[in-house]
mmCIF file of C-alpha atoms and ligand atoms in Angstrom:
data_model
loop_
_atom_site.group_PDB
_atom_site.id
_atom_site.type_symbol
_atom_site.label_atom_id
_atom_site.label_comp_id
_atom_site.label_asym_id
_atom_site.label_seq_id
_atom_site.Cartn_x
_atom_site.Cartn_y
_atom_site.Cartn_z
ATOM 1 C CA UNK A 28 0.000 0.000 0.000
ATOM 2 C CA UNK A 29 1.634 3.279 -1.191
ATOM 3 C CA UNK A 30 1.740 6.067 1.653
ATOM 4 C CA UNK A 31 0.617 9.664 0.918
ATOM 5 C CA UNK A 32 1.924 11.937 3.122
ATOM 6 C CA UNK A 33 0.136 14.523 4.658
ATOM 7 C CA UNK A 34 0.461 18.151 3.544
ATOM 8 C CA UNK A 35 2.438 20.204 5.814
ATOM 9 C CA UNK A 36 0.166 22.947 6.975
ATOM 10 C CA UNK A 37 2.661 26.509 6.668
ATOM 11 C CA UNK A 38 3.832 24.912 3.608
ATOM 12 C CA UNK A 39 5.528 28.119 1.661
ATOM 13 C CA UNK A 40 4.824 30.531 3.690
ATOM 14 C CA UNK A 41 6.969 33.567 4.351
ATOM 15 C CA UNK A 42 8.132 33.147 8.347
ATOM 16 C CA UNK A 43 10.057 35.777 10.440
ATOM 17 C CA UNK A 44 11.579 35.489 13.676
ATOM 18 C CA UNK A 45 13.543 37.407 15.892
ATOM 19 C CA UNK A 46 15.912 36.392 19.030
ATOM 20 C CA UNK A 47 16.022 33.386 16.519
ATOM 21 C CA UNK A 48 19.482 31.579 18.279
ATOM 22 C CA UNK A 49 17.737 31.623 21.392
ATOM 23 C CA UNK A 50 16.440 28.104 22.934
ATOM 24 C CA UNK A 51 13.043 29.673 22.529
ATOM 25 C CA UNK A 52 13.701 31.137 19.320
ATOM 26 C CA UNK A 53 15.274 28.133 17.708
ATOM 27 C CA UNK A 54 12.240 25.633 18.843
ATOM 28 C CA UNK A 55 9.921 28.664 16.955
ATOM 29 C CA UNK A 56 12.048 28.517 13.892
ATOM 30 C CA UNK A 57 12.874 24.481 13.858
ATOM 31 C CA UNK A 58 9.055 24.207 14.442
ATOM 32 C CA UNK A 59 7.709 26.279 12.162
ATOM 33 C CA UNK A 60 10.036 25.084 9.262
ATOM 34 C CA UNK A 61 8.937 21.393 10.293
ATOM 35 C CA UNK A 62 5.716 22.536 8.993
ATOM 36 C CA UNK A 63 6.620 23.651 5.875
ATOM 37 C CA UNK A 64 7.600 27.311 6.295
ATOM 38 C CA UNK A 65 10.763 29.466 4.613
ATOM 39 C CA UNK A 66 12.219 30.946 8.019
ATOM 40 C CA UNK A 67 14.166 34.773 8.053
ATOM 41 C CA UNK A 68 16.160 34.443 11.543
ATOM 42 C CA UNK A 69 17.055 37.634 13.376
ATOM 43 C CA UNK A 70 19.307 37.908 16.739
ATOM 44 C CA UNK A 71 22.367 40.346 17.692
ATOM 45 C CA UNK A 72 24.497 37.211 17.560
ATOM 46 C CA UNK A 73 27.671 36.908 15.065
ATOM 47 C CA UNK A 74 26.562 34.955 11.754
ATOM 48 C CA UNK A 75 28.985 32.491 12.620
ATOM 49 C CA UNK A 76 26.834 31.071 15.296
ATOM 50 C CA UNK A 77 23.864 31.009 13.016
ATOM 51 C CA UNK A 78 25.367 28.657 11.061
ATOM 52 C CA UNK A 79 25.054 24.947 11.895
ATOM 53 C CA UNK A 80 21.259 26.316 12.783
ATOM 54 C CA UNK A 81 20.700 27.575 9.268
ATOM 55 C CA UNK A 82 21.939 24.037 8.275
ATOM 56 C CA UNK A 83 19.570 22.291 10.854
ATOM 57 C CA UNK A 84 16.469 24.317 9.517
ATOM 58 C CA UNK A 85 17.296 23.707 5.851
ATOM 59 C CA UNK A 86 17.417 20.250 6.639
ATOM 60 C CA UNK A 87 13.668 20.807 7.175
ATOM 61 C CA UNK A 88 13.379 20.860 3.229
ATOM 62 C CA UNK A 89 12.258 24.638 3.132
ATOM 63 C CA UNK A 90 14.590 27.856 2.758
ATOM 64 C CA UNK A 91 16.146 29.715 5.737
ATOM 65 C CA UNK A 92 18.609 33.145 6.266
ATOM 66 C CA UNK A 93 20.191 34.489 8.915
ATOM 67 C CA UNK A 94 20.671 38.746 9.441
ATOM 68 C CA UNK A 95 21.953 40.013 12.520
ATOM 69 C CA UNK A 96 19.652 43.082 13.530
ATOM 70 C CA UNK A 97 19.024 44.319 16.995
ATOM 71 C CA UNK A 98 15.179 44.680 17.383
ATOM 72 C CA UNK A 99 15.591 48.158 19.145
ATOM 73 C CA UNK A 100 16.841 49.689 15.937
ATOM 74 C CA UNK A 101 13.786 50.725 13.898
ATOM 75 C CA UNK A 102 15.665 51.498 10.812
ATOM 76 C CA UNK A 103 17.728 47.903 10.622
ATOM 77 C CA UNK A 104 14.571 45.916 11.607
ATOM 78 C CA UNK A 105 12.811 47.590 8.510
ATOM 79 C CA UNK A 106 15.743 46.374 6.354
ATOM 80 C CA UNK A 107 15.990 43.216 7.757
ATOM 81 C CA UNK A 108 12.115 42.555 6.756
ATOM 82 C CA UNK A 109 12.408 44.185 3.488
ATOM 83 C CA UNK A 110 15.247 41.896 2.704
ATOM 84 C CA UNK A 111 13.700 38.609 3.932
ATOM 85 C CA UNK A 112 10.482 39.696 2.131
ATOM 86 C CA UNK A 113 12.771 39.817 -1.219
ATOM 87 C CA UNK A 114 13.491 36.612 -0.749
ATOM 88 C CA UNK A 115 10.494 34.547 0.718
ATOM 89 C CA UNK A 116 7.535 37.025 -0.187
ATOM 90 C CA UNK A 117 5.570 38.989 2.652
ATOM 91 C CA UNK A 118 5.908 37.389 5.779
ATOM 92 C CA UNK A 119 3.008 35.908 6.803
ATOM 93 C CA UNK A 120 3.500 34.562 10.161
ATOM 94 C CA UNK A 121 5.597 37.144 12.195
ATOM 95 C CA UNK A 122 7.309 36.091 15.616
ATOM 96 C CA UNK A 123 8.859 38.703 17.692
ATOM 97 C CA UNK A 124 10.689 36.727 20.217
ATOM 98 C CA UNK A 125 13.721 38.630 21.396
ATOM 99 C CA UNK A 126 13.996 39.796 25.029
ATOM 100 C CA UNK A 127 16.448 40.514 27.687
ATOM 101 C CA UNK A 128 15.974 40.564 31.266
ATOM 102 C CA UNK A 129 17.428 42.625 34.207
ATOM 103 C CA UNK A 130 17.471 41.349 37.785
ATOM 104 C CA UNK A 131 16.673 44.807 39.501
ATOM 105 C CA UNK A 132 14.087 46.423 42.140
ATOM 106 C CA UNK A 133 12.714 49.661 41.273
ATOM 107 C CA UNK A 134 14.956 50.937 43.711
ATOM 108 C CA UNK A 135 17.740 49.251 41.936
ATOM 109 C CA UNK A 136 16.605 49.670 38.480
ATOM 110 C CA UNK A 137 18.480 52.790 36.663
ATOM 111 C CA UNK A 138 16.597 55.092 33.980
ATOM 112 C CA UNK A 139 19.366 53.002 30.911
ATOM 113 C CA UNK A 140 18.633 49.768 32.255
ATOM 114 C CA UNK A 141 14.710 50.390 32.178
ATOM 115 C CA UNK A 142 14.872 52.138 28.511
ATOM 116 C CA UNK A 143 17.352 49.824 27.176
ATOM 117 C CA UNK A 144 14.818 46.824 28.334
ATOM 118 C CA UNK A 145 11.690 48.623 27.173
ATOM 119 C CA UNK A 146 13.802 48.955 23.431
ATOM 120 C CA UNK A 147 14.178 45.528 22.898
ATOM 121 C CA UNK A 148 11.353 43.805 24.503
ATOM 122 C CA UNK A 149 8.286 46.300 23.988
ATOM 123 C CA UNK A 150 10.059 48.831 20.872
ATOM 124 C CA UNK A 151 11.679 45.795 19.185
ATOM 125 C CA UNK A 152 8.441 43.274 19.047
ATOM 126 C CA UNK A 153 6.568 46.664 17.521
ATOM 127 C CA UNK A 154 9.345 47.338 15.060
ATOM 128 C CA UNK A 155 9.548 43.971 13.787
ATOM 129 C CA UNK A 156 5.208 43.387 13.323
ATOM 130 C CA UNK A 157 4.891 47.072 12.285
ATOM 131 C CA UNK A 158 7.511 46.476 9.586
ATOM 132 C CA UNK A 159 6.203 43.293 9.020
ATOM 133 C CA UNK A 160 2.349 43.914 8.926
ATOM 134 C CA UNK A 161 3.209 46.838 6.554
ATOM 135 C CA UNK A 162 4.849 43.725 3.885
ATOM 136 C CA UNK A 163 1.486 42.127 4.694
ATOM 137 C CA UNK A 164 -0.892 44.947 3.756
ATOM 138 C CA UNK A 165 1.024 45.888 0.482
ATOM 139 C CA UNK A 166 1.470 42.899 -0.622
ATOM 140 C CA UNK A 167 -2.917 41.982 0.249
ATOM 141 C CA UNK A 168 -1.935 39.077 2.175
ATOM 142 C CA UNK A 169 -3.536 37.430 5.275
ATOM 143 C CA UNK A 170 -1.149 36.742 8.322
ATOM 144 C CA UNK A 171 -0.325 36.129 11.869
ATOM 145 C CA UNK A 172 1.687 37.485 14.220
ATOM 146 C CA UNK A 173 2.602 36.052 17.345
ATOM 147 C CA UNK A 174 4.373 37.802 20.245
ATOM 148 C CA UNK A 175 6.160 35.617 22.900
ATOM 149 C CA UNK A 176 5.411 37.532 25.864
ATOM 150 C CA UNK A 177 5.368 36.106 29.611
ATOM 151 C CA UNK A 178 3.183 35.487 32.672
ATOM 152 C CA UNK A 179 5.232 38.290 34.154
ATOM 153 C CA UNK A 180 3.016 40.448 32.046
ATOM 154 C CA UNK A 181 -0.189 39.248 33.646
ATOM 155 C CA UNK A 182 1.437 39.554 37.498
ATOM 156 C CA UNK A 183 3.716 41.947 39.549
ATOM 157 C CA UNK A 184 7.290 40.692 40.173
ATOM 158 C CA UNK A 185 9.087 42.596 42.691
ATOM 159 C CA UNK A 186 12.716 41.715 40.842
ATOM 160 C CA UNK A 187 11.932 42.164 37.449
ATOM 161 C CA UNK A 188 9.363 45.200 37.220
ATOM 162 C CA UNK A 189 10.864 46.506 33.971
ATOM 163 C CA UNK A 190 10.417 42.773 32.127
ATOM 164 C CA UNK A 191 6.962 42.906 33.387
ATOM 165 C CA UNK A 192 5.983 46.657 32.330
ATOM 166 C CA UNK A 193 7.889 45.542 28.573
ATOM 167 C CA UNK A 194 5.832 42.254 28.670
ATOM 168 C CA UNK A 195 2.265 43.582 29.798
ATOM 169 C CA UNK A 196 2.739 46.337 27.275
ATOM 170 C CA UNK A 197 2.936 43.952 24.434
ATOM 171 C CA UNK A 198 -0.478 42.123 25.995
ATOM 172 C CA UNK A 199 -2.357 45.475 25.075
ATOM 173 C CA UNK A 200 -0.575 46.077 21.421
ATOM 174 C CA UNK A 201 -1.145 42.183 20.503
ATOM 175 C CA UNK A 202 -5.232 43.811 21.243
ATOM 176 C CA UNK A 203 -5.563 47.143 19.872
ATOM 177 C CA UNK A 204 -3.121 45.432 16.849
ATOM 178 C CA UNK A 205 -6.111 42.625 16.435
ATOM 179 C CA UNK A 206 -8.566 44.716 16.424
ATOM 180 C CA UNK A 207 -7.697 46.953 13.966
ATOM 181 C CA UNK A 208 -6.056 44.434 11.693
ATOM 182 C CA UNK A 209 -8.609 41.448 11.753
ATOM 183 C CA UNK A 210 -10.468 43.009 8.422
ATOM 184 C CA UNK A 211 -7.503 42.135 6.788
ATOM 185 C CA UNK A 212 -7.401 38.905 8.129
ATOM 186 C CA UNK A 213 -4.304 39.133 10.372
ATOM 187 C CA UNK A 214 -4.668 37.403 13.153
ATOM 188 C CA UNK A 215 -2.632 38.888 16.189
ATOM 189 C CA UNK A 216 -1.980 36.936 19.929
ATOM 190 C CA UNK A 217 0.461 36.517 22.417
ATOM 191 C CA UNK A 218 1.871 33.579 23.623
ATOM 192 C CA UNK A 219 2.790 34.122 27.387
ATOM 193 C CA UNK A 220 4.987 31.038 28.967
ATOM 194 C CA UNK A 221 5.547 30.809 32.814
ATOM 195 C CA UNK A 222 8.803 28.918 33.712
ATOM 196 C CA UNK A 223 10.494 27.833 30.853
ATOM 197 C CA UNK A 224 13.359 25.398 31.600
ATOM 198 C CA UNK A 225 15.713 27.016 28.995
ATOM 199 C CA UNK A 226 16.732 30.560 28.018
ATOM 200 C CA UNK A 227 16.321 33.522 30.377
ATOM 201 C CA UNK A 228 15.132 31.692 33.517
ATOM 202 C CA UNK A 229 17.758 28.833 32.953
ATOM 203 C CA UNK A 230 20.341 31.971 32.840
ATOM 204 C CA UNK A 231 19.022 32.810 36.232
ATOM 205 C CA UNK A 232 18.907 29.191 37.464
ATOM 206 C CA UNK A 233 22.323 29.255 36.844
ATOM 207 C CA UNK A 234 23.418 31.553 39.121
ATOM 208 C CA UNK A 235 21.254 30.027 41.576
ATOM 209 C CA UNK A 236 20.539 26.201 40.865
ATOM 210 C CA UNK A 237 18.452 25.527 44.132
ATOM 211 C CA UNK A 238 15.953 28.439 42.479
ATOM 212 C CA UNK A 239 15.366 25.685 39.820
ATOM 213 C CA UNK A 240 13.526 22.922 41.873
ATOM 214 C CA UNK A 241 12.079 25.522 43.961
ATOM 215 C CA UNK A 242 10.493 27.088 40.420
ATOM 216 C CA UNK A 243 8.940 24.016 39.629
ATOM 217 C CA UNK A 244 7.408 23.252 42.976
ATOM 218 C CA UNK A 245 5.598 26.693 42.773
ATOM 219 C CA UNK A 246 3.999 25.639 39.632
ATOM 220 C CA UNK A 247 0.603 23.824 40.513
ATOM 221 C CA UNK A 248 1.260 21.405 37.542
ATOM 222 C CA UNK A 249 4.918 20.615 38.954
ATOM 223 C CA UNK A 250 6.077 20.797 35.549
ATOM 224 C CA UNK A 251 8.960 23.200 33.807
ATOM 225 C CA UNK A 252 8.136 24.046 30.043
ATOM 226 C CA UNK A 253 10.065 23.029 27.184
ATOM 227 C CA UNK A 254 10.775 25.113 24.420
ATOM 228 C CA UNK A 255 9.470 22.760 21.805
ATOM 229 C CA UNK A 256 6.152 22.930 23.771
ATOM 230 C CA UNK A 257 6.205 27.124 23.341
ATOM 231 C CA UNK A 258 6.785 26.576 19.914
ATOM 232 C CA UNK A 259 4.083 24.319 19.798
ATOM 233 C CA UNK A 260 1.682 26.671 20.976
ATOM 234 C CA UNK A 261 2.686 29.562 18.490
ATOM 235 C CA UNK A 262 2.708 27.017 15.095
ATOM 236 C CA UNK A 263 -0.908 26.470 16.545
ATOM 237 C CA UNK A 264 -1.904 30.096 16.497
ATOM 238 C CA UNK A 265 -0.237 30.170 12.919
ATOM 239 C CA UNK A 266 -1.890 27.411 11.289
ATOM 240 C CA UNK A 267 -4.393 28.326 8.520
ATOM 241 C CA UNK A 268 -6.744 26.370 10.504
ATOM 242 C CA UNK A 269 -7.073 29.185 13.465
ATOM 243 C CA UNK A 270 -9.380 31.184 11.792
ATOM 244 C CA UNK A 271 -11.259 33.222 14.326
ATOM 245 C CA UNK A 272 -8.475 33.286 17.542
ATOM 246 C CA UNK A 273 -7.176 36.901 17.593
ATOM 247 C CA UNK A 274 -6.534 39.009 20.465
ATOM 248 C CA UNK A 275 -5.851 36.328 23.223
ATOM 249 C CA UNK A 276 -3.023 35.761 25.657
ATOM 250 C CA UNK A 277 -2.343 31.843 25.736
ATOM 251 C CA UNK A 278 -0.774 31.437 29.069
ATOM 252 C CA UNK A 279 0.900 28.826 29.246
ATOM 253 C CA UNK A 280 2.220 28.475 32.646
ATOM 254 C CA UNK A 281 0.815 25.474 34.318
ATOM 255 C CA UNK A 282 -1.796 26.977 36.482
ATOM 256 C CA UNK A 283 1.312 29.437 37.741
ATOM 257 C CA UNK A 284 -0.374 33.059 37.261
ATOM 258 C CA UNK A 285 -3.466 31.507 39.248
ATOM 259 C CA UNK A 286 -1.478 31.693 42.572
ATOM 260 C CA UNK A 287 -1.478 34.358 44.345
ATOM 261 C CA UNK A 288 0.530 37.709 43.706
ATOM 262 C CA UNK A 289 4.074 37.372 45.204
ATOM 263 C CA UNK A 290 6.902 39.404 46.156
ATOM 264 C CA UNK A 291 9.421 36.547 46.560
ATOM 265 C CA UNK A 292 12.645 36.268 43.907
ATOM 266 C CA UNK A 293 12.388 34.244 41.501
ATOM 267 C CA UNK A 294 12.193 30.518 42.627
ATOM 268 C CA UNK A 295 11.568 31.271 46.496
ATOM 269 C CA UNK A 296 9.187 28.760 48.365
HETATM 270 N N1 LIG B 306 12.861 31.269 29.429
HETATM 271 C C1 LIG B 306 11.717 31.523 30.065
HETATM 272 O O1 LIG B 306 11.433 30.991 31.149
HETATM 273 C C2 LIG B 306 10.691 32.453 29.450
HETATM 274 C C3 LIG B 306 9.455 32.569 30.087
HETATM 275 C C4 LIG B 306 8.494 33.407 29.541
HETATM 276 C C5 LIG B 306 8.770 34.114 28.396
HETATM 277 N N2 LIG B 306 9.985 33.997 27.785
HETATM 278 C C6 LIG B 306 10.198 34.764 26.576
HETATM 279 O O2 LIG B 306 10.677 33.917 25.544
HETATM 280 C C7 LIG B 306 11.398 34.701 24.602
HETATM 281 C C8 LIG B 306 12.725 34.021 24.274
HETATM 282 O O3 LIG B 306 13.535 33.987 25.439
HETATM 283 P P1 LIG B 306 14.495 32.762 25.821
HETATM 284 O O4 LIG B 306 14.091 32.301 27.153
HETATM 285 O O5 LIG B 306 14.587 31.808 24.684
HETATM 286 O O6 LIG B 306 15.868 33.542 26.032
HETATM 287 P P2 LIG B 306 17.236 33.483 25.189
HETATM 288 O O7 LIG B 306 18.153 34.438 25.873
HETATM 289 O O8 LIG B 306 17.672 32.081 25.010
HETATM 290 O O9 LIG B 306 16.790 34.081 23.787
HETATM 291 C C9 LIG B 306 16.631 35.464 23.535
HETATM 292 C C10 LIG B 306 17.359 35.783 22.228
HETATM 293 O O10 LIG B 306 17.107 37.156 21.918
HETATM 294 C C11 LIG B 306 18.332 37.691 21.418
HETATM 295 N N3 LIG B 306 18.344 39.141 21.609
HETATM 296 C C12 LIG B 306 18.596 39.828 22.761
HETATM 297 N N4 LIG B 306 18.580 41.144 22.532
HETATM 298 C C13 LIG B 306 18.312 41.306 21.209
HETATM 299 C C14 LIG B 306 18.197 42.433 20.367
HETATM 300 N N5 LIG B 306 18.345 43.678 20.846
HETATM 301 N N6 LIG B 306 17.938 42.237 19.057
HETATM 302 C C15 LIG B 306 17.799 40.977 18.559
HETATM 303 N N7 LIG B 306 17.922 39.862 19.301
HETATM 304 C C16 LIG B 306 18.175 40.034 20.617
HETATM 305 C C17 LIG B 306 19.429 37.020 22.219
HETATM 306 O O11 LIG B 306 20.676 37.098 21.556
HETATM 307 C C18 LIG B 306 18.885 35.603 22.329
HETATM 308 O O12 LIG B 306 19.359 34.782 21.281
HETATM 309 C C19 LIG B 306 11.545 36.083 25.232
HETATM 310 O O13 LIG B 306 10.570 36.955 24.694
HETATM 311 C C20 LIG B 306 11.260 35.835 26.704
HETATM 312 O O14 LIG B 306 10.796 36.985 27.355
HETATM 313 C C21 LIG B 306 10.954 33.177 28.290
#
């Protein structure tokens, strides 16, 4: 009996990612090209780095680049899109992923620390889907753009307020951006992970490896996320079978943003 195998369902279209050689990134990108989509990779890392991930993408049968851009400069993201739409067409699923994260109190917290943070997390995700969306609407496409934002924009954390401000922020663009775009049919949402047992909180974990276990005993499900699962959950919100979701947070956190408010460090019991 012959097999047919089953269509992929982002099969050609345009995909653009930024913070794309992070863990989170790279599950996005690997995920997304597993299901058929050309992938444009941004980050502030060398090209070098990029690529044995290019390779690993490719391998996914569907065309990939690499551009270094930091999300916080309008003018380079708006080249970087321009140049990926050249090559792959409009992009139709847009990812803004990249984020940094500074351990400080508002006490602590200086005015460049809090601007820098707010350039990349909040001014970067708008560069790249403004940029992007504008590819979309010239070009008469439909779309999708996904923001990877974070529980910490749904709940006050006392060691990270600036992460939080930058992340709820994005909440309320991913809404008024929905709203006014669904005519066109581009569907916007946010993905918003709690503890993630890679990238940013494995950086802190690091530093502090008891923080780990204690994480994951705060979560009511017990369970750290994987990156592949994040990635999961954004290929879902990207597929051409989401028709109507637009304007939603999926927080995906394990039941984590349902306890109560807390003004413990990260990982405290
Ligand atoms: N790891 C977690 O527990 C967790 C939880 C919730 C949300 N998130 C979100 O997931 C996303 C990915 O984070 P991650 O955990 O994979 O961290 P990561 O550090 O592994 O990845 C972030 C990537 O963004 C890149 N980047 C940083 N500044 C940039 C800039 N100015 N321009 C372009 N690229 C830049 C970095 O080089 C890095 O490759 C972020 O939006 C983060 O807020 C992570």
């Amino acid at each position: 009996m012959t097999q047919t195998s089953q269509p992929k369902p982002l099969a050609g279209q345009a995909a653009i990612v930024s913070g794309a050689l992070g863990d989170i990134g790279r599950a996005i990108a690997l995920t997304l090209a597993h299901q058929g989509a050309h992938v444009a990779l941004g980050d502030v890392k060398d090209p070098a780095e990029a690529e044995p991930f290019l390779k690993e993408v490719r391998g996914a049968g569907v065309r990939a680049r690499y551009d270094r851009v930091d999300v916080a400069d309008a003018q380079a993201v708006g080249a970087w899109v321009r140049a990926a739409a050249k090559d792959f067409g409009a992009p139709a699923l847009i990812v803004p992923n990249a984020a940094i994260v500074t351990l400080a109190d508002f006490r602590a917290v200086t005015p460049e620390q809090f601007a820098r943070e707010l350039d990349v997390n909040l001014h970067g995700a708008f560069h790249l889907a403004h940029a992007g969306v504008q590819e979309l609407l010239a070009a008469k496409k439909p779309g999708r753009v996904v923001f990877v934002g974070s529980w910490a924009g749904q709940r006050p954390h006392v060691h990270i307020p600036t992460y939080c401000v930058a992340k709820a922020g994005l909440r309320m663009l991913s809404q008024c951006m929905a709203l006014e775009l669904a005519p066109f049919d581009i569907l916007v949402n946010e993905v918003a992970p709690g503890y993630v047992d890679a990238g940013l909180s494995a950086m802190l974990w690091k530093k502090n490896p008891p923080a780990r276990e204690k994480a994951r005993r705060n979560v009511p499900t017990q369970r750290l996320i994987d990156p592949a699962e994040v990635a999961a959950a954004v290929a879902w919100l990207c597929d051409p079978a989401n028709r109507h979701v637009t304007g939603q947070s999926l927080v995906l956190d394990g039941g984590l943003s349902l306890t109560s408010v807390t003004t413990k460090k990260e990982g405290e019991a």
